[in-house]
Amino acid sequence: MEPACIVLSIDPIIGAIAAGNAVVLKPSEVAPATSSLLAELLPRYVDGSCIKVVEGGVAETTTLLEQKWDKIFYTGNGKVGRIVMASAAKHLTPVVLELGGKCPVVVDSNVNLHVTAKRIAAGKWGCNNGQACISPDFIITTKSFAPKLLESLEKVLEKFYGRDPLRSSDLSRIVNSNHFNRLKKLMDDENVSDKIVFGGQRDEHQLKIAPTIFMDVPLDSGIMKEEIFGPLLPIITVDKIHESFALINSMTKPLAAYLFTKDSKLQEQYEAAISAGGMLVNDTAVHLTNQYLPFGGVGESGMGAYHGRFSFEAFSHKKAVLVRRFAGEAAARYPPYSPAKLKILRGVLKGNLGAMIKAILGFPRGK
């Protein structure tokens, strides 16, 4: 059972029901134990008229997408996100798409090194061993600082998971054999396999891969072209930290962008230059837990947002209602349009306060 899958299902359900909707939930077939648990527990504790759970695979999902819904909320990868959006377009159904992307971590040389390493490790390997949409996907730092950062990450990872991380009960398994083989293929790529500077151990029987760090992999390699969604972490070095901006902007817009620095000017420049669903300075991943912040993507990392009141708004339509009295007729709005009426109307369009008052009072009267 995967706790993250439960949270990703329950969080939007809360917003949808709070906003007065009935919900049909289709859990991921990739996490069958979680799907079965949700199908068992939700009807037990939630009114059956509010929610239905549909289990199954591609066939069931396809059938659901053929129906006409008021809103579709999808969490997953961009490939399926495009299918969801195309199906929704047939009925002009609005969607919220929570996708992923390659979340960058830019590390300046003036940081508290130990704290930085711990927070990167917690956000990467502590979040389901990298299997999270907001997991740090790659690091960018300067050539001169990279060895220090690597050394600190090595010390932190040994403290977190021991010298044999595959034996650690704190290191999550890869969700299934398909994803294990996908990650194995990324590691074994002839262009990156010799770039491993830490880790690399794996156990197919346990579906476990140790925290693995790469140094300066080619930017056109598979590991830098797709979302990793696993325990592999490339470090890319640059001469100057500001060069990271162009590198990030050459890729698709990420769900999250991280920056570690004590330089407030660099922070301001990063915030202005980088388009991302969310941004976190001097930490990773924890912005997800703040219910006062909207959580969502931009561009290929998704659209729409939720969490807290933003979940309520995601499943609501802001319907405008204006009620007027029968008194207080504005004569200038009705034909025939005399020069006096036109003067008032032009003034109203220009935002002239005097013209607005005259219109409200019914001028020109008797005409």
Short mmCIF file of C-alpha atoms in Angstrom, two decimals:
data_model
loop_
_atom_site.label_atom_id
_atom_site.label_comp_id
_atom_site.label_asym_id
_atom_site.label_seq_id
_atom_site.Cartn_x
_atom_site.Cartn_y
_atom_site.Cartn_z
CA MET A 1 0.00 0.00 0.00
CA GLU A 2 1.30 3.47 -0.90
CA PRO A 3 0.40 6.28 1.58
CA ALA A 4 1.17 8.97 -1.00
CA CYS A 5 -1.47 7.51 -3.32
CA ILE A 6 -4.03 7.77 -0.53
CA VAL A 7 -3.19 11.44 0.11
CA LEU A 8 -3.27 12.27 -3.61
CA SER A 9 -6.74 10.71 -3.83
CA ILE A 10 -8.28 12.00 -0.60
CA ASP A 11 -7.07 15.61 -0.84
CA PRO A 12 -9.05 16.53 -3.99
CA ILE A 13 -12.03 14.46 -2.80
CA ILE A 14 -12.29 16.65 0.30
CA GLY A 15 -12.38 19.81 -1.81
CA ALA A 16 -14.89 18.35 -4.25
CA ILE A 17 -17.35 17.20 -1.58
CA ALA A 18 -16.92 20.42 0.43
CA ALA A 19 -17.91 22.35 -2.70
CA GLY A 20 -21.11 20.31 -2.99
CA ASN A 21 -20.14 17.77 -5.63
CA ALA A 22 -20.59 14.04 -5.97
CA VAL A 23 -17.34 12.26 -6.87
CA VAL A 24 -16.29 9.26 -8.95
CA LEU A 25 -12.77 8.19 -7.97
CA LYS A 26 -10.59 6.06 -10.25
CA PRO A 27 -7.46 5.07 -8.28
CA SER A 28 -4.29 4.14 -10.14
CA GLU A 29 -3.99 0.52 -11.24
CA VAL A 30 -0.23 0.88 -10.64
CA ALA A 31 -0.96 0.81 -6.88
CA PRO A 32 -3.56 -2.01 -6.64
CA ALA A 33 -3.36 -2.42 -2.86
CA THR A 34 -4.16 1.25 -2.32
CA SER A 35 -6.94 1.08 -4.90
CA SER A 36 -8.56 -1.88 -3.12
CA LEU A 37 -8.27 -0.20 0.26
CA LEU A 38 -9.93 3.00 -0.99
CA ALA A 39 -12.71 0.97 -2.60
CA GLU A 40 -13.26 -0.82 0.70
CA LEU A 41 -13.02 2.08 3.15
CA LEU A 42 -14.60 5.06 1.39
CA PRO A 43 -18.11 3.53 1.11
CA ARG A 44 -17.85 2.57 4.77
CA TYR A 45 -17.22 6.10 6.01
CA VAL A 46 -18.62 8.40 3.29
CA ASP A 47 -22.22 8.64 2.11
CA GLY A 48 -22.60 6.45 -0.95
CA SER A 49 -24.54 9.19 -2.72
CA CYS A 50 -21.41 11.39 -2.53
CA ILE A 51 -18.73 9.06 -3.86
CA LYS A 52 -18.23 5.98 -5.98
CA VAL A 53 -14.91 4.17 -6.49
CA VAL A 54 -14.17 2.52 -9.83
CA GLU A 55 -11.28 0.06 -9.89
CA GLY A 56 -9.58 -1.29 -12.99
CA GLY A 57 -7.10 -0.44 -15.69
CA VAL A 58 -6.98 1.29 -19.05
CA ALA A 59 -10.36 -0.06 -20.23
CA GLU A 60 -12.21 1.29 -17.21
CA THR A 61 -10.40 4.63 -17.40
CA THR A 62 -11.23 4.94 -21.10
CA THR A 63 -14.91 4.27 -20.44
CA LEU A 64 -14.98 6.85 -17.66
CA LEU A 65 -13.38 9.47 -19.90
CA GLU A 66 -16.08 8.94 -22.50
CA GLN A 67 -18.71 10.21 -20.05
CA LYS A 68 -19.71 13.84 -19.64
CA TRP A 69 -18.40 15.27 -16.37
CA ASP A 70 -18.57 18.70 -14.76
CA LYS A 71 -14.86 18.52 -13.86
CA ILE A 72 -12.00 16.10 -14.33
CA PHE A 73 -9.07 16.08 -11.90
CA TYR A 74 -6.06 14.00 -12.91
CA THR A 75 -2.76 13.31 -11.16
CA GLY A 76 -0.08 11.51 -13.14
CA ASN A 77 2.26 11.83 -16.09
CA GLY A 78 2.03 14.14 -19.07
CA LYS A 79 1.40 11.37 -21.60
CA VAL A 80 -1.84 10.33 -19.92
CA GLY A 81 -2.59 13.97 -19.10
CA ARG A 82 -2.81 14.70 -22.83
CA ILE A 83 -5.25 11.79 -23.26
CA VAL A 84 -7.39 13.09 -20.39
CA MET A 85 -7.43 16.61 -21.81
CA ALA A 86 -8.29 15.40 -25.32
CA SER A 87 -11.20 13.35 -23.96
CA ALA A 88 -12.42 16.28 -21.84
CA ALA A 89 -12.35 18.56 -24.89
CA LYS A 90 -15.08 16.49 -26.56
CA HIS A 91 -17.52 17.72 -23.91
CA LEU A 92 -15.75 21.02 -23.14
CA THR A 93 -15.17 19.67 -19.63
CA PRO A 94 -12.76 21.76 -17.53
CA VAL A 95 -9.76 19.91 -16.13
CA VAL A 96 -7.19 20.17 -13.38
CA LEU A 97 -4.01 18.37 -14.40
CA GLU A 98 -1.40 17.65 -11.74
CA LEU A 99 1.54 16.39 -13.78
CA GLY A 100 5.27 16.33 -13.15
CA GLY A 101 8.46 17.40 -14.81
CA LYS A 102 12.14 17.75 -14.11
CA CYS A 103 12.27 19.77 -10.88
CA PRO A 104 15.64 21.59 -10.72
CA VAL A 105 17.67 22.37 -7.60
CA VAL A 106 20.08 25.28 -7.93
CA VAL A 107 22.71 25.35 -5.17
CA ASP A 108 24.76 28.50 -4.59
CA SER A 109 28.19 28.28 -2.96
CA ASN A 110 27.29 30.43 0.07
CA VAL A 111 24.83 28.00 1.67
CA ASN A 112 24.88 26.07 4.92
CA LEU A 113 26.24 22.95 3.28
CA HIS A 114 25.11 20.32 5.79
CA VAL A 115 21.56 21.65 6.06
CA THR A 116 21.34 21.95 2.28
CA ALA A 117 22.46 18.34 1.79
CA LYS A 118 19.97 17.05 4.36
CA ARG A 119 17.07 18.95 2.82
CA ILE A 120 17.91 17.82 -0.70
CA ALA A 121 18.23 14.22 0.48
CA ALA A 122 14.95 14.38 2.37
CA GLY A 123 13.13 15.83 -0.63
CA LYS A 124 14.68 13.35 -3.06
CA TRP A 125 15.10 10.01 -1.34
CA GLY A 126 12.90 10.65 1.69
CA CYS A 127 9.90 11.23 -0.61
CA ASN A 128 9.29 7.63 -1.75
CA ASN A 129 12.87 7.26 -2.98
CA GLY A 130 12.37 9.91 -5.64
CA GLN A 131 8.95 8.63 -6.74
CA ALA A 132 7.12 11.92 -6.21
CA CYS A 133 6.08 14.63 -8.65
CA ILE A 134 7.92 17.30 -6.65
CA SER A 135 11.06 15.25 -6.09
CA PRO A 136 14.32 17.05 -6.98
CA ASP A 137 15.21 15.78 -10.45
CA PHE A 138 18.67 17.27 -10.94
CA ILE A 139 21.07 19.69 -9.25
CA ILE A 140 22.88 22.62 -10.83
CA THR A 141 25.87 24.10 -9.02
CA THR A 142 29.26 25.56 -9.86
CA LYS A 143 32.21 23.39 -10.85
CA SER A 144 34.20 24.60 -7.85
CA PHE A 145 31.43 23.86 -5.34
CA ALA A 146 30.25 20.50 -6.71
CA PRO A 147 32.88 18.35 -4.91
CA LYS A 148 31.94 19.86 -1.53
CA LEU A 149 28.23 19.32 -2.17
CA LEU A 150 28.83 15.73 -3.28
CA GLU A 151 30.89 14.99 -0.18
CA SER A 152 28.17 16.38 2.08
CA LEU A 153 25.43 14.43 0.28
CA GLU A 154 27.47 11.23 0.68
CA LYS A 155 27.79 11.76 4.44
CA VAL A 156 24.10 12.55 4.83
CA LEU A 157 23.00 9.55 2.78
CA GLU A 158 25.21 7.19 4.78
CA LYS A 159 23.70 8.57 7.98
CA PHE A 160 20.15 8.25 6.62
CA TYR A 161 20.39 4.78 5.05
CA GLY A 162 23.65 3.21 6.25
CA ARG A 163 26.53 1.79 4.26
CA ASP A 164 24.24 -0.79 2.64
CA PRO A 165 21.13 1.24 1.72
CA LEU A 166 19.41 -1.74 0.08
CA ARG A 167 19.03 -3.23 3.58
CA SER A 168 17.54 -0.05 5.01
CA SER A 169 13.86 -0.23 5.93
CA ASP A 170 13.69 3.55 5.46
CA LEU A 171 14.45 3.35 1.73
CA SER A 172 11.28 2.89 -0.32
CA ARG A 173 10.96 0.22 -2.97
CA ILE A 174 10.37 1.04 -6.63
CA VAL A 175 6.63 0.82 -7.22
CA ASN A 176 6.76 -2.08 -9.72
CA SER A 177 9.04 -4.03 -12.05
CA ASN A 178 8.22 -1.86 -15.07
CA HIS A 179 9.47 1.26 -13.32
CA PHE A 180 12.46 -0.64 -11.93
CA ASN A 181 13.47 -1.67 -15.45
CA ARG A 182 12.91 1.87 -16.74
CA LEU A 183 15.27 3.25 -14.09
CA LYS A 184 17.76 0.46 -14.72
CA LYS A 185 17.80 1.42 -18.39
CA LEU A 186 18.54 5.05 -17.49
CA MET A 187 21.42 3.92 -15.26
CA ASP A 188 22.88 1.54 -17.84
CA ASP A 189 22.86 4.08 -20.66
CA GLU A 190 26.40 4.00 -22.06
CA ASN A 191 26.49 7.80 -21.98
CA VAL A 192 25.84 8.02 -18.23
CA SER A 193 26.86 4.72 -16.60
CA ASP A 194 30.45 5.95 -16.14
CA LYS A 195 29.18 9.19 -14.58
CA ILE A 196 27.99 7.51 -11.37
CA VAL A 197 29.94 8.99 -8.45
CA PHE A 198 27.90 7.55 -5.58
CA GLY A 199 25.60 4.56 -5.10
CA GLY A 200 24.41 2.52 -8.04
CA GLN A 201 23.51 -0.63 -6.11
CA ARG A 202 20.23 -2.32 -7.01
CA ASP A 203 18.27 -5.46 -6.18
CA GLU A 204 15.65 -6.49 -8.70
CA HIS A 205 14.16 -9.09 -6.34
CA GLN A 206 13.49 -6.43 -3.69
CA LEU A 207 12.68 -3.76 -6.31
CA LYS A 208 15.19 -1.52 -4.57
CA ILE A 209 17.68 0.95 -6.03
CA ALA A 210 20.13 2.77 -3.78
CA PRO A 211 20.44 6.57 -3.81
CA THR A 212 22.57 7.18 -6.89
CA ILE A 213 24.34 10.40 -7.84
CA PHE A 214 25.76 11.22 -11.27
CA MET A 215 28.20 13.99 -12.15
CA ASP A 216 27.92 15.98 -15.40
CA VAL A 217 25.88 13.59 -17.51
CA PRO A 218 25.30 14.72 -21.13
CA LEU A 219 22.35 17.08 -21.38
CA ASP A 220 20.97 15.11 -24.32
CA SER A 221 21.01 11.77 -22.45
CA GLY A 222 17.80 10.02 -21.47
CA ILE A 223 18.23 10.81 -17.79
CA MET A 224 18.14 14.54 -18.61
CA LYS A 225 15.32 14.31 -21.15
CA GLU A 226 12.60 12.63 -19.09
CA GLU A 227 11.31 12.94 -15.54
CA ILE A 228 13.39 10.48 -13.51
CA PHE A 229 10.77 9.62 -10.85
CA GLY A 230 13.22 7.52 -8.91
CA PRO A 231 16.40 7.58 -6.78
CA LEU A 232 18.77 8.81 -9.50
CA LEU A 233 20.12 12.36 -9.11
CA PRO A 234 22.40 14.01 -11.70
CA ILE A 235 24.55 16.99 -10.72
CA ILE A 236 25.21 19.42 -13.57
CA THR A 237 28.05 21.91 -13.12
CA VAL A 238 28.35 25.42 -14.55
CA ASP A 239 31.04 28.09 -14.35
CA LYS A 240 28.71 30.71 -12.87
CA ILE A 241 25.51 30.05 -10.96
CA HIS A 242 23.46 32.40 -13.17
CA GLU A 243 24.09 30.04 -16.09
CA SER A 244 21.58 27.73 -14.43
CA PHE A 245 18.72 30.01 -15.54
CA ALA A 246 19.23 29.36 -19.25
CA LEU A 247 19.62 25.63 -18.67
CA ILE A 248 16.36 25.38 -16.74
CA ASN A 249 14.49 27.53 -19.25
CA SER A 250 15.67 25.30 -22.10
CA MET A 251 13.53 22.52 -20.62
CA THR A 252 9.80 22.17 -20.05
CA LYS A 253 8.37 24.13 -17.12
CA PRO A 254 8.72 22.11 -13.91
CA LEU A 255 6.14 21.48 -11.21
CA ALA A 256 8.60 22.83 -8.64
CA ALA A 257 11.86 24.77 -8.79
CA TYR A 258 14.25 24.88 -5.84
CA LEU A 259 17.02 27.32 -4.93
CA PHE A 260 19.52 27.24 -2.07
CA THR A 261 21.24 30.56 -1.46
CA LYS A 262 21.86 33.36 1.04
CA ASP A 263 21.98 35.92 -1.78
CA SER A 264 18.70 37.85 -1.81
CA LYS A 265 19.49 39.35 -5.22
CA LEU A 266 20.02 35.90 -6.73
CA GLN A 267 16.76 34.79 -5.15
CA GLU A 268 14.88 37.70 -6.74
CA GLN A 269 16.44 36.98 -10.12
CA TYR A 270 15.57 33.28 -9.86
CA GLU A 271 11.96 34.04 -8.95
CA ALA A 272 11.65 36.40 -11.92
CA ALA A 273 13.49 34.28 -14.49
CA ILE A 274 12.12 30.79 -13.83
CA SER A 275 8.57 29.74 -14.66
CA ALA A 276 7.45 26.84 -12.47
CA GLY A 277 4.30 25.56 -10.82
CA GLY A 278 5.77 26.40 -7.42
CA MET A 279 9.05 27.59 -5.98
CA LEU A 280 10.84 26.93 -2.72
CA VAL A 281 13.94 28.66 -1.41
CA ASN A 282 16.38 26.83 0.88
CA ASP A 283 14.36 23.62 1.11
CA THR A 284 12.67 21.02 -1.07
CA ALA A 285 9.19 19.50 -1.24
CA VAL A 286 7.75 20.93 2.00
CA HIS A 287 5.72 23.61 0.20
CA LEU A 288 3.38 20.73 -0.64
CA THR A 289 2.33 20.56 3.02
CA ASN A 290 1.34 24.24 3.28
CA GLN A 291 -2.44 24.39 2.92
CA TYR A 292 -2.32 28.16 2.48
CA LEU A 293 -0.41 27.88 -0.80
CA PRO A 294 -1.94 26.77 -4.10
CA PHE A 295 -0.30 23.62 -5.45
CA GLY A 296 -0.29 23.11 -9.19
CA GLY A 297 1.73 23.14 -12.37
CA VAL A 298 2.23 25.37 -15.37
CA GLY A 299 2.79 24.43 -18.99
CA GLU A 300 3.66 20.75 -19.31
CA SER A 301 3.69 20.29 -15.53
CA GLY A 302 -0.06 20.86 -15.42
CA MET A 303 -2.83 23.39 -15.01
CA GLY A 304 -5.08 24.43 -12.16
CA ALA A 305 -4.27 24.20 -8.47
CA TYR A 306 -5.57 22.74 -5.22
CA HIS A 307 -4.91 22.31 -1.46
CA GLY A 308 -6.85 24.02 1.32
CA ARG A 309 -9.36 26.57 0.04
CA PHE A 310 -7.83 26.19 -3.42
CA SER A 311 -9.29 22.66 -3.55
CA PHE A 312 -12.72 24.13 -2.82
CA GLU A 313 -12.21 26.68 -5.58
CA ALA A 314 -10.96 24.02 -8.02
CA PHE A 315 -14.28 22.21 -7.77
CA SER A 316 -16.46 25.34 -7.72
CA HIS A 317 -17.81 27.66 -10.39
CA LYS A 318 -17.89 31.34 -9.47
CA LYS A 319 -21.37 32.23 -10.70
CA ALA A 320 -22.06 35.97 -10.87
CA VAL A 321 -25.55 37.01 -9.66
CA LEU A 322 -26.76 40.62 -9.71
CA VAL A 323 -30.16 41.61 -8.28
CA ARG A 324 -31.57 45.07 -9.07
CA ARG A 325 -34.52 47.04 -7.80
CA PHE A 326 -37.12 48.51 -10.12
CA ALA A 327 -36.36 52.04 -8.95
CA GLY A 328 -33.42 54.15 -10.11
CA GLU A 329 -33.76 54.10 -13.89
CA ALA A 330 -30.81 55.47 -15.85
CA ALA A 331 -32.57 57.32 -18.67
CA ALA A 332 -29.34 57.78 -20.63
CA ARG A 333 -29.16 54.04 -21.45
CA TYR A 334 -32.35 54.05 -23.50
CA PRO A 335 -32.91 55.33 -27.08
CA PRO A 336 -33.43 57.73 -28.67
CA TYR A 337 -29.96 59.04 -27.87
CA SER A 338 -29.91 62.80 -27.57
CA PRO A 339 -26.67 64.79 -27.36
CA ALA A 340 -27.24 65.09 -23.60
CA LYS A 341 -27.59 61.33 -23.22
CA LEU A 342 -24.52 60.66 -25.36
CA LYS A 343 -22.48 63.08 -23.28
CA ILE A 344 -23.42 61.22 -20.11
CA LEU A 345 -22.71 57.82 -21.68
CA ARG A 346 -19.32 58.93 -22.96
CA GLY A 347 -18.50 60.23 -19.49
CA VAL A 348 -19.53 56.91 -17.91
CA LEU A 349 -17.31 54.98 -20.33
CA LYS A 350 -14.39 57.25 -19.42
CA GLY A 351 -15.02 56.71 -15.70
CA ASN A 352 -16.11 60.30 -15.09
CA LEU A 353 -17.63 60.46 -11.61
CA GLY A 354 -20.00 63.31 -12.44
CA ALA A 355 -21.38 61.43 -15.45
CA MET A 356 -21.89 58.32 -13.35
CA ILE A 357 -23.84 60.28 -10.74
CA LYS A 358 -26.01 61.87 -13.43
CA ALA A 359 -26.72 58.45 -14.95
CA ILE A 360 -27.68 57.00 -11.57
CA LEU A 361 -29.97 59.96 -10.83
CA GLY A 362 -31.75 59.48 -14.16
CA PHE A 363 -30.44 62.48 -16.10
CA PRO A 364 -31.35 63.91 -18.53
CA ARG A 365 -34.81 63.86 -16.97
CA GLY A 366 -37.99 64.08 -18.97
CA LYS A 367 -36.21 63.41 -22.27
#
